[in-house]
Every structure is written in C-alpha cells, then in structure tokens.
C-alpha cells in the first residue's frame, strides 16, 4: 500500500472514530431522552439518504420512490410487533383488528409472527421488489425523467393501496407497540438502546457505501452515469450495474423503515407516500448527492430544520423547504458539500492577479565600422 493509500485509510478510520464518539458518547450525554429519540428518527432518514446518494449521486438514477421500500420494511416490523403484543395478551388478533370486528388473522400476517422470518423479510422483500422493478425498467433502457415519474407513481400507488386496507390499519396505520423483541418500549433505557442500534446501523451502512464507491464497481457506476453508451461498447451491461445500485438503495431503505417503526411508535401511509419520498431526496440534494457524508448530513439537517421550524412556522416550512431545494439544485448543484470548493473557485476568480514587471529588453548594439582604413585611403589619395 502506498503512503497516500495509508493516509486515506487513516483519515477514514479517524472519521469513523469521531462519528462513533459523537453518536455513542456525546449525544447521549448532552441530549434529553426526547431529543435523543428525535435524533434516532433522523438517523433512520440518513440511512435512506446513503442509498439515494449511491443510486442518484453516483448512478444518476433520480429515485423518487424510496418510500416504497421504506414502507415495506416498516410495515413488516410493525406487523411483527403487533402480533408479539397480541400473543403476550393471549389474543388471536391485534387490538386494532378486534376493535374493527376482525376475529381472524389474515394469512399474509402469519409468517411475520416469527422474528427470524420478519427480519429476513425486512432484508429480502425490499431488495426483491427493487430487483424486479429494476430489471423491468433498466433492461428496457428507461431512464431520466421517465424513471423518476415511474418510481414516484409506485410510491403513490402503494400509499393508496395501504390506505384502503383496514387489516393493515388503513389511513391511520399501525401504532401502540409495547415491546421490541422482548424489550419494553416505554423503558427509557430501551429507548436509548434503539438509538444505539440506529447509530451502529448508520455507521455500517456508510462503510458499505464507501466500499462500493471506491471499488471497481463504483467506477463503473460513475461511468454509466456519465457515458452509458461507451460503457456498453466496452462490453458491460449498464442495466445490471444500475440494478445493483438500485437494489442496495432499497435494502438500506427497508432497514431504515424497520428501525423507524419502534423508534417513532407508528407507521402510516403518510410516512411512505410521495411527499416523504421527495423529502428524502431533498435532504440528499442539499447535503451533496455525489459525496459520502453529504447525504447523511443533509438528511439529518433537513429533518432537524423541519422539526424546529414547523413548531414555530407550521405553514411556512413547506415553502421554505421547496425554496431551499430550488436554490441548491439551481445554484449549488453539488450541494452544501460542494459549497466550500465553489467558494474557493469564486474567490480565485475575483482575486486581482499580480501585475508582473516587464523584463528588461536587451537592445542589440551594432558595432561601429572601423574608420582607420578609410582615413588611410584619403591620405594616399592626397
């Protein structure tokens, strides 16, 4: 390994160490239990943002439907928690079904009563749906605005479908979870445990994304984004490269949704529709979609700003969010992560250049012709 490679590795390890100290030591010591739960919620959004940064920032795929995969993971976790609570209460169906008059558990609920099956479903189902969708879309060379509209339509369709399903909570969704794999959710210690789980998951996801970005696959992904036809002429199938990034992003979103459910305590169609999917994208765009940490910081910053400003200006936050997105996309395409380099370039252009003093010009002096021979000729003539 070269010296530059070693320095880069040390820099990366140092960054992860600082992030671990902030998340595992500083944040729990300085934040109240309520604020710590809010930060855990923001970390779930950051996990989604890492996948979007990989698919959109590196792959050029404008993913407007990540709420679909976020919702799949969230609802699987919610169904498992509801059935666990019903089993402990010696009931055949969850409480909301009993209130609605449903006395028999639907067949698609039953597999997720098992914790291993639920965890496997959270990991596999979002990735499987993304693989099927990506195969059908990218193999047909659908890209750009068409792909963005299609993914957004999928998110809207899923939200509408869930709204009409009363066996999944309908419009109000699923809530009132009492325990998380045997740990009571009303215990502050267990709430902190959820924060630590979300923090560790975020660090692992960032490490996976960094490895992918710095690998040969990451180079191919950027090449597909910039010169897809040239990559195809070199013998690679751009569709397969895109599918992998899309599946990884869906996998991250499903895990984030599964963590979001016990942390927030509710999941509903309003959390997985078009608006949340766009909100995920806004955070990535503001932070800097082509960088590793830009999507993370952007997602956390936008979520924090939404919570803070919506408390004081509930009706103006939506307009502020839209205006911020327009400004960043229109004038700072690289996001806040590229604000520093852009500022330095602007200062270099505005800085007056030093005027160089002209170098002395060497003047060639023509030597005078000798006069002695001419004088001698005149003397002889006399």
Short mmCIF file of C-alpha atoms in Angstrom, two decimals:
data_model
loop_
_atom_site.label_atom_id
_atom_site.label_comp_id
_atom_site.label_asym_id
_atom_site.label_seq_id
_atom_site.Cartn_x
_atom_site.Cartn_y
_atom_site.Cartn_z
CA UNK A 1 0.00 0.00 0.00
CA UNK A 2 1.33 3.43 -0.93
CA UNK A 3 1.76 6.31 1.51
CA UNK A 4 -1.26 8.09 0.01
CA UNK A 5 -3.36 4.96 0.44
CA UNK A 6 -2.31 4.63 4.06
CA UNK A 7 -3.09 8.26 4.77
CA UNK A 8 -6.52 7.86 3.17
CA UNK A 9 -7.23 4.77 5.28
CA UNK A 10 -6.13 6.53 8.46
CA UNK A 11 -8.29 9.51 7.56
CA UNK A 12 -11.29 7.24 7.02
CA UNK A 13 -10.74 5.41 10.30
CA UNK A 14 -10.39 8.73 12.06
CA UNK A 15 -13.67 9.94 10.59
CA UNK A 16 -15.50 6.81 11.72
CA UNK A 17 -13.95 7.12 15.17
CA UNK A 18 -15.11 10.72 15.51
CA UNK A 19 -18.61 9.79 14.34
CA UNK A 20 -18.73 6.91 16.84
CA UNK A 21 -17.66 9.18 19.70
CA UNK A 22 -20.31 11.76 18.77
CA UNK A 23 -23.10 9.20 18.45
CA UNK A 24 -22.28 6.89 21.34
CA UNK A 25 -20.83 9.31 23.90
CA UNK A 26 -21.52 12.98 23.18
CA UNK A 27 -25.14 12.77 22.01
CA UNK A 28 -26.42 10.57 24.90
CA UNK A 29 -24.62 12.79 27.41
CA UNK A 30 -25.92 16.11 26.06
CA UNK A 31 -29.42 15.34 24.78
CA UNK A 32 -32.57 14.55 26.72
CA UNK A 33 -34.45 11.32 26.11
CA UNK A 34 -36.94 13.12 23.87
CA UNK A 35 -34.25 14.79 21.75
CA UNK A 36 -32.31 11.54 21.57
CA UNK A 37 -35.39 9.78 20.18
CA UNK A 38 -35.73 12.56 17.61
CA UNK A 39 -32.09 12.11 16.60
CA UNK A 40 -32.67 8.36 16.26
CA UNK A 41 -35.54 9.14 13.89
CA UNK A 42 -33.26 11.43 11.88
CA UNK A 43 -30.65 8.68 11.68
CA UNK A 44 -33.24 6.46 10.00
CA UNK A 45 -33.67 9.13 7.33
CA UNK A 46 -29.89 9.31 6.99
CA UNK A 47 -29.72 5.56 6.28
CA UNK A 48 -32.18 6.06 3.43
CA UNK A 49 -30.12 9.01 2.21
CA UNK A 50 -26.96 6.90 1.94
CA UNK A 51 -28.70 4.60 -0.52
CA UNK A 52 -30.08 7.53 -2.51
CA UNK A 53 -26.60 9.03 -2.67
CA UNK A 54 -25.31 5.79 -4.16
CA UNK A 55 -28.13 5.40 -6.71
CA UNK A 56 -28.63 9.06 -7.62
CA UNK A 57 -25.31 10.73 -6.85
CA UNK A 58 -23.10 8.01 -8.30
CA UNK A 59 -25.51 6.23 -10.65
CA UNK A 60 -27.55 9.15 -11.96
CA UNK A 61 -30.89 7.48 -11.14
CA UNK A 62 -33.38 10.01 -9.79
CA UNK A 63 -35.14 7.75 -7.28
CA UNK A 64 -38.41 9.39 -6.24
CA UNK A 65 -39.99 6.28 -4.76
CA UNK A 66 -37.78 5.22 -1.87
CA UNK A 67 -40.82 5.47 0.37
CA UNK A 68 -41.96 2.16 -1.15
CA UNK A 69 -39.01 0.20 0.23
CA UNK A 70 -39.02 2.21 3.45
CA UNK A 71 -42.68 1.28 3.88
CA UNK A 72 -42.15 -2.42 3.20
CA UNK A 73 -39.56 -2.69 5.95
CA UNK A 74 -41.60 -0.52 8.32
CA UNK A 75 -44.86 -2.43 7.88
CA UNK A 76 -43.19 -5.83 8.25
CA UNK A 77 -41.68 -4.70 11.54
CA UNK A 78 -45.00 -3.20 12.65
CA UNK A 79 -46.88 -6.41 11.88
CA UNK A 80 -44.37 -8.46 13.86
CA UNK A 81 -44.58 -6.12 16.86
CA UNK A 82 -48.38 -6.11 16.76
CA UNK A 83 -48.55 -9.91 16.73
CA UNK A 84 -45.99 -10.15 19.52
CA UNK A 85 -48.13 -7.84 21.68
CA UNK A 86 -51.25 -9.86 20.84
CA UNK A 87 -49.53 -13.12 21.81
CA UNK A 88 -48.45 -11.72 25.17
CA UNK A 89 -52.00 -10.52 25.80
CA UNK A 90 -53.33 -14.02 24.88
CA UNK A 91 -55.33 -12.62 21.96
CA UNK A 92 -55.77 -14.13 18.50
CA UNK A 93 -55.55 -10.83 16.61
CA UNK A 94 -54.03 -7.41 17.36
CA UNK A 95 -56.12 -4.94 19.30
CA UNK A 96 -56.99 -2.70 16.35
CA UNK A 97 -58.42 -5.69 14.48
CA UNK A 98 -60.60 -6.59 17.45
CA UNK A 99 -61.95 -3.04 17.53
CA UNK A 100 -62.68 -3.24 13.79
CA UNK A 101 -64.52 -6.55 14.23
CA UNK A 102 -61.86 -8.78 12.64
CA UNK A 103 -61.55 -12.02 14.61
CA UNK A 104 -59.23 -13.99 12.30
CA UNK A 105 -55.66 -13.12 11.47
CA UNK A 106 -55.13 -12.57 7.70
CA UNK A 107 -52.95 -15.16 6.02
CA UNK A 108 -50.25 -12.67 4.96
CA UNK A 109 -49.76 -11.65 8.60
CA UNK A 110 -48.99 -15.13 9.89
CA UNK A 111 -45.41 -15.61 8.54
CA UNK A 112 -44.23 -12.42 10.22
CA UNK A 113 -45.19 -13.66 13.67
CA UNK A 114 -41.77 -15.34 13.71
CA UNK A 115 -38.89 -12.98 14.48
CA UNK A 116 -36.39 -14.65 12.07
CA UNK A 117 -38.94 -14.59 9.25
CA UNK A 118 -39.73 -10.94 9.94
CA UNK A 119 -36.05 -9.97 9.91
CA UNK A 120 -35.49 -11.97 6.73
CA UNK A 121 -38.49 -10.28 5.11
CA UNK A 122 -37.17 -6.84 6.06
CA UNK A 123 -33.84 -7.62 4.39
CA UNK A 124 -35.11 -9.53 1.34
CA UNK A 125 -38.50 -8.16 0.28
CA UNK A 126 -37.48 -4.53 -0.42
CA UNK A 127 -34.43 -5.73 -2.34
CA UNK A 128 -36.51 -8.29 -4.25
CA UNK A 129 -39.12 -5.71 -5.25
CA UNK A 130 -36.34 -3.35 -6.37
CA UNK A 131 -34.67 -6.12 -8.38
CA UNK A 132 -37.89 -6.99 -10.22
CA UNK A 133 -38.72 -3.35 -10.88
CA UNK A 134 -35.16 -2.50 -11.88
CA UNK A 135 -34.94 -5.46 -14.25
CA UNK A 136 -38.14 -4.42 -15.99
CA UNK A 137 -37.13 -0.76 -16.21
CA UNK A 138 -33.39 -0.69 -16.85
CA UNK A 139 -33.38 -3.60 -19.29
CA UNK A 140 -35.79 -1.54 -21.40
CA UNK A 141 -33.41 1.40 -21.11
CA UNK A 142 -35.89 3.59 -19.28
CA UNK A 143 -34.02 6.42 -17.61
CA UNK A 144 -34.12 10.09 -16.75
CA UNK A 145 -37.45 11.75 -16.09
CA UNK A 146 -39.37 8.64 -17.17
CA UNK A 147 -37.76 6.53 -14.48
CA UNK A 148 -38.30 9.26 -11.85
CA UNK A 149 -42.01 9.52 -12.71
CA UNK A 150 -42.40 5.74 -12.66
CA UNK A 151 -40.79 5.39 -9.23
CA UNK A 152 -42.89 8.24 -7.85
CA UNK A 153 -46.06 6.68 -9.23
CA UNK A 154 -45.16 3.43 -7.49
CA UNK A 155 -44.87 5.24 -4.14
CA UNK A 156 -48.25 6.91 -4.67
CA UNK A 157 -49.87 3.59 -5.63
CA UNK A 158 -48.55 1.84 -2.52
CA UNK A 159 -49.78 4.63 -0.24
CA UNK A 160 -53.24 4.47 -1.82
CA UNK A 161 -53.30 0.67 -1.54
CA UNK A 162 -52.39 0.72 2.14
CA UNK A 163 -54.96 3.42 2.87
CA UNK A 164 -57.74 1.12 1.68
CA UNK A 165 -56.56 -1.94 3.61
CA UNK A 166 -58.23 -1.94 7.02
CA UNK A 167 -56.38 -5.11 8.04
CA UNK A 168 -53.15 -3.07 7.97
CA UNK A 169 -54.58 -0.13 9.81
CA UNK A 170 -55.93 1.79 6.84
CA UNK A 171 -55.35 5.52 6.85
CA UNK A 172 -54.23 5.62 10.49
CA UNK A 173 -51.65 2.88 10.09
CA UNK A 174 -50.22 0.71 12.86
CA UNK A 175 -49.20 2.05 16.26
CA UNK A 176 -49.20 1.43 20.04
CA UNK A 177 -46.31 -1.01 20.08
CA UNK A 178 -45.50 -2.21 23.57
CA UNK A 179 -42.31 -4.25 23.12
CA UNK A 180 -39.39 -4.66 20.73
CA UNK A 181 -38.06 -8.24 20.68
CA UNK A 182 -38.80 -8.68 24.35
CA UNK A 183 -37.77 -5.18 25.50
CA UNK A 184 -40.46 -2.79 26.66
CA UNK A 185 -40.60 0.37 24.58
CA UNK A 186 -41.78 2.54 27.47
CA UNK A 187 -38.48 2.00 29.28
CA UNK A 188 -36.04 4.92 28.73
CA UNK A 189 -33.09 2.52 28.79
CA UNK A 190 -34.56 0.53 25.93
CA UNK A 191 -35.27 3.75 24.03
CA UNK A 192 -31.58 4.56 24.27
CA UNK A 193 -30.81 1.06 23.06
CA UNK A 194 -32.81 1.79 19.91
CA UNK A 195 -30.74 4.95 19.38
CA UNK A 196 -27.52 2.96 19.68
CA UNK A 197 -28.85 0.35 17.22
CA UNK A 198 -29.73 3.08 14.72
CA UNK A 199 -26.30 4.70 15.18
CA UNK A 200 -24.44 1.43 14.64
CA UNK A 201 -26.57 0.64 11.59
CA UNK A 202 -25.82 4.03 10.07
CA UNK A 203 -22.07 3.56 10.50
CA UNK A 204 -22.24 0.10 8.93
CA UNK A 205 -24.30 1.38 6.00
CA UNK A 206 -21.87 4.25 5.39
CA UNK A 207 -18.95 1.79 5.47
CA UNK A 208 -20.68 -0.46 2.91
CA UNK A 209 -21.43 2.51 0.65
CA UNK A 210 -17.84 3.73 0.86
CA UNK A 211 -16.53 0.30 -0.07
CA UNK A 212 -18.83 0.18 -3.08
CA UNK A 213 -17.92 3.70 -4.19
CA UNK A 214 -14.17 3.05 -4.01
CA UNK A 215 -14.34 -0.34 -5.72
CA UNK A 216 -14.22 -1.14 -9.41
CA UNK A 217 -17.99 -1.35 -9.34
CA UNK A 218 -18.13 2.25 -8.11
CA UNK A 219 -16.01 3.34 -11.07
CA UNK A 220 -18.34 1.52 -13.45
CA UNK A 221 -21.36 3.13 -11.81
CA UNK A 222 -19.93 6.62 -12.37
CA UNK A 223 -19.00 5.67 -15.93
CA UNK A 224 -22.58 4.54 -16.59
CA UNK A 225 -23.85 7.85 -15.22
CA UNK A 226 -21.56 9.90 -17.46
CA UNK A 227 -21.11 7.77 -20.61
CA UNK A 228 -23.59 4.89 -20.68
CA UNK A 229 -23.14 4.08 -24.36
CA UNK A 230 -19.37 3.97 -24.06
CA UNK A 231 -19.66 1.53 -21.15
CA UNK A 232 -21.92 -0.64 -23.29
CA UNK A 233 -19.37 -0.61 -26.12
CA UNK A 234 -16.71 -1.79 -23.67
CA UNK A 235 -18.70 -4.98 -23.08
CA UNK A 236 -20.55 -4.16 -19.85
CA UNK A 237 -24.31 -4.16 -19.42
CA UNK A 238 -25.27 -0.79 -17.85
CA UNK A 239 -28.65 -2.22 -16.80
CA UNK A 240 -27.02 -4.75 -14.46
CA UNK A 241 -24.83 -2.06 -12.92
CA UNK A 242 -27.86 0.15 -12.28
CA UNK A 243 -29.90 -2.72 -10.85
CA UNK A 244 -27.25 -3.45 -8.23
CA UNK A 245 -27.20 0.17 -7.02
CA UNK A 246 -30.99 0.32 -7.01
CA UNK A 247 -31.24 -2.91 -5.00
CA UNK A 248 -28.65 -1.74 -2.46
CA UNK A 249 -30.53 1.55 -2.01
CA UNK A 250 -33.78 -0.37 -1.48
CA UNK A 251 -32.08 -2.65 1.04
CA UNK A 252 -30.89 0.36 3.04
CA UNK A 253 -34.37 1.91 2.91
CA UNK A 254 -36.02 -1.28 4.16
CA UNK A 255 -33.69 -1.46 7.15
CA UNK A 256 -34.32 2.22 7.91
CA UNK A 257 -38.07 1.66 7.83
CA UNK A 258 -37.80 -1.30 10.17
CA UNK A 259 -35.89 0.84 12.70
CA UNK A 260 -38.24 3.80 12.21
CA UNK A 261 -41.28 1.82 13.40
CA UNK A 262 -40.24 1.10 17.02
CA UNK A 263 -38.40 4.42 17.36
CA UNK A 264 -41.34 6.60 16.34
CA UNK A 265 -44.06 4.19 17.51
CA UNK A 266 -46.28 4.50 14.43
CA UNK A 267 -46.22 3.84 10.70
CA UNK A 268 -48.92 5.01 8.31
CA UNK A 269 -49.37 5.61 4.56
CA UNK A 270 -48.48 9.27 5.17
CA UNK A 271 -44.94 8.16 6.05
CA UNK A 272 -44.25 6.28 2.82
CA UNK A 273 -46.05 8.19 0.06
CA UNK A 274 -44.87 10.75 -2.48
CA UNK A 275 -44.17 13.56 -0.02
CA UNK A 276 -41.80 11.54 2.22
CA UNK A 277 -40.01 10.19 -0.86
CA UNK A 278 -39.40 13.73 -2.10
CA UNK A 279 -38.29 14.78 1.39
CA UNK A 280 -35.65 12.03 1.33
CA UNK A 281 -34.40 13.38 -1.99
CA UNK A 282 -34.32 16.99 -0.80
CA UNK A 283 -32.03 16.11 2.08
CA UNK A 284 -29.63 14.30 -0.25
CA UNK A 285 -29.61 17.16 -2.76
CA UNK A 286 -28.98 19.79 -0.10
CA UNK A 287 -26.19 17.80 1.55
CA UNK A 288 -24.44 16.84 -1.68
CA UNK A 289 -25.51 13.76 -3.55
CA UNK A 290 -22.12 12.88 -5.05
CA UNK A 291 -20.31 12.68 -1.71
CA UNK A 292 -20.32 10.04 1.02
CA UNK A 293 -21.24 12.13 4.05
CA UNK A 294 -23.20 14.83 2.24
CA UNK A 295 -26.45 12.82 2.08
CA UNK A 296 -26.13 11.87 5.76
CA UNK A 297 -25.61 15.41 6.98
CA UNK A 298 -28.20 16.79 4.58
CA UNK A 299 -30.88 14.32 5.67
CA UNK A 300 -30.24 14.98 9.37
CA UNK A 301 -30.10 18.74 8.82
CA UNK A 302 -33.32 18.91 6.82
CA UNK A 303 -35.16 16.68 9.29
CA UNK A 304 -33.93 18.79 12.21
CA UNK A 305 -34.93 22.01 10.42
CA UNK A 306 -38.36 20.60 9.65
CA UNK A 307 -38.92 19.69 13.29
CA UNK A 308 -37.62 23.03 14.55
CA UNK A 309 -39.25 25.41 12.08
CA UNK A 310 -42.52 23.53 11.82
CA UNK A 311 -43.01 24.08 15.54
CA UNK A 312 -42.87 27.86 15.07
CA UNK A 313 -43.90 28.26 11.41
CA UNK A 314 -46.03 25.22 10.54
CA UNK A 315 -47.50 26.72 7.37
CA UNK A 316 -44.30 28.28 6.03
CA UNK A 317 -41.93 25.32 6.36
CA UNK A 318 -43.14 23.61 3.16
CA UNK A 319 -42.45 26.74 1.12
CA UNK A 320 -39.06 27.19 2.76
CA UNK A 321 -38.15 23.60 2.03
CA UNK A 322 -39.14 23.94 -1.62
CA UNK A 323 -37.26 27.22 -1.98
CA UNK A 324 -34.14 25.71 -0.42
CA UNK A 325 -34.32 22.76 -2.80
CA UNK A 326 -34.64 25.08 -5.82
CA UNK A 327 -31.73 27.24 -4.72
CA UNK A 328 -29.45 24.27 -4.12
CA UNK A 329 -30.30 22.47 -7.36
CA UNK A 330 -30.20 25.66 -9.42
CA UNK A 331 -27.13 27.39 -7.99
CA UNK A 332 -25.24 24.78 -5.92
CA UNK A 333 -25.64 21.50 -7.84
CA UNK A 334 -23.01 19.80 -5.68
CA UNK A 335 -24.99 20.62 -2.51
CA UNK A 336 -23.59 22.09 0.67
CA UNK A 337 -20.67 19.66 0.44
CA UNK A 338 -19.54 21.46 -2.70
CA UNK A 339 -20.08 24.93 -1.27
CA UNK A 340 -16.50 25.16 0.01
CA UNK A 341 -14.75 24.30 -3.30
CA UNK A 342 -17.18 26.53 -5.20
CA UNK A 343 -16.43 29.44 -2.86
CA UNK A 344 -12.69 28.97 -3.29
CA UNK A 345 -13.05 28.95 -7.06
CA UNK A 346 -15.13 32.12 -6.93
CA UNK A 347 -12.57 33.87 -4.73
CA UNK A 348 -9.78 32.82 -7.07
CA UNK A 349 -11.64 34.42 -9.96
CA UNK A 350 -12.35 37.63 -8.08
CA UNK A 351 -8.86 37.97 -6.61
CA UNK A 352 -6.85 40.53 -8.67
CA UNK A 353 -3.90 38.98 -10.37
CA UNK A 354 -0.47 40.37 -9.62
CA UNK A 355 0.92 42.56 -12.44
CA UNK A 356 4.34 41.32 -13.41
CA UNK A 357 7.03 43.93 -14.01
CA UNK A 358 8.23 43.92 -17.59
CA UNK A 359 11.52 42.24 -18.07
CA UNK A 360 14.33 44.44 -19.34
CA UNK A 361 14.65 44.23 -23.10
CA UNK A 362 18.11 43.59 -24.35
CA UNK A 363 18.95 46.08 -27.08
CA UNK A 364 21.38 44.85 -29.63
CA UNK A 365 24.04 47.47 -30.32
CA UNK A 366 25.58 47.40 -33.81
CA UNK A 367 29.32 47.93 -33.56
CA UNK A 368 30.68 50.92 -35.43
CA UNK A 369 32.63 50.28 -38.61
CA UNK A 370 36.35 50.79 -38.36
CA UNK A 371 37.42 54.20 -39.68
CA UNK A 372 41.13 53.62 -39.95
CA UNK A 373 41.13 52.08 -43.46
CA UNK A 374 39.02 54.95 -44.83
CA UNK A 375 41.42 57.53 -43.41
CA UNK A 376 44.39 55.73 -44.89
CA UNK A 377 42.73 55.76 -48.36
CA UNK A 378 42.22 59.56 -48.19
CA UNK A 379 45.83 60.10 -47.14
CA UNK A 380 47.12 58.06 -50.05
CA UNK A 381 44.87 59.92 -52.48
CA UNK A 382 46.47 63.20 -51.45
#
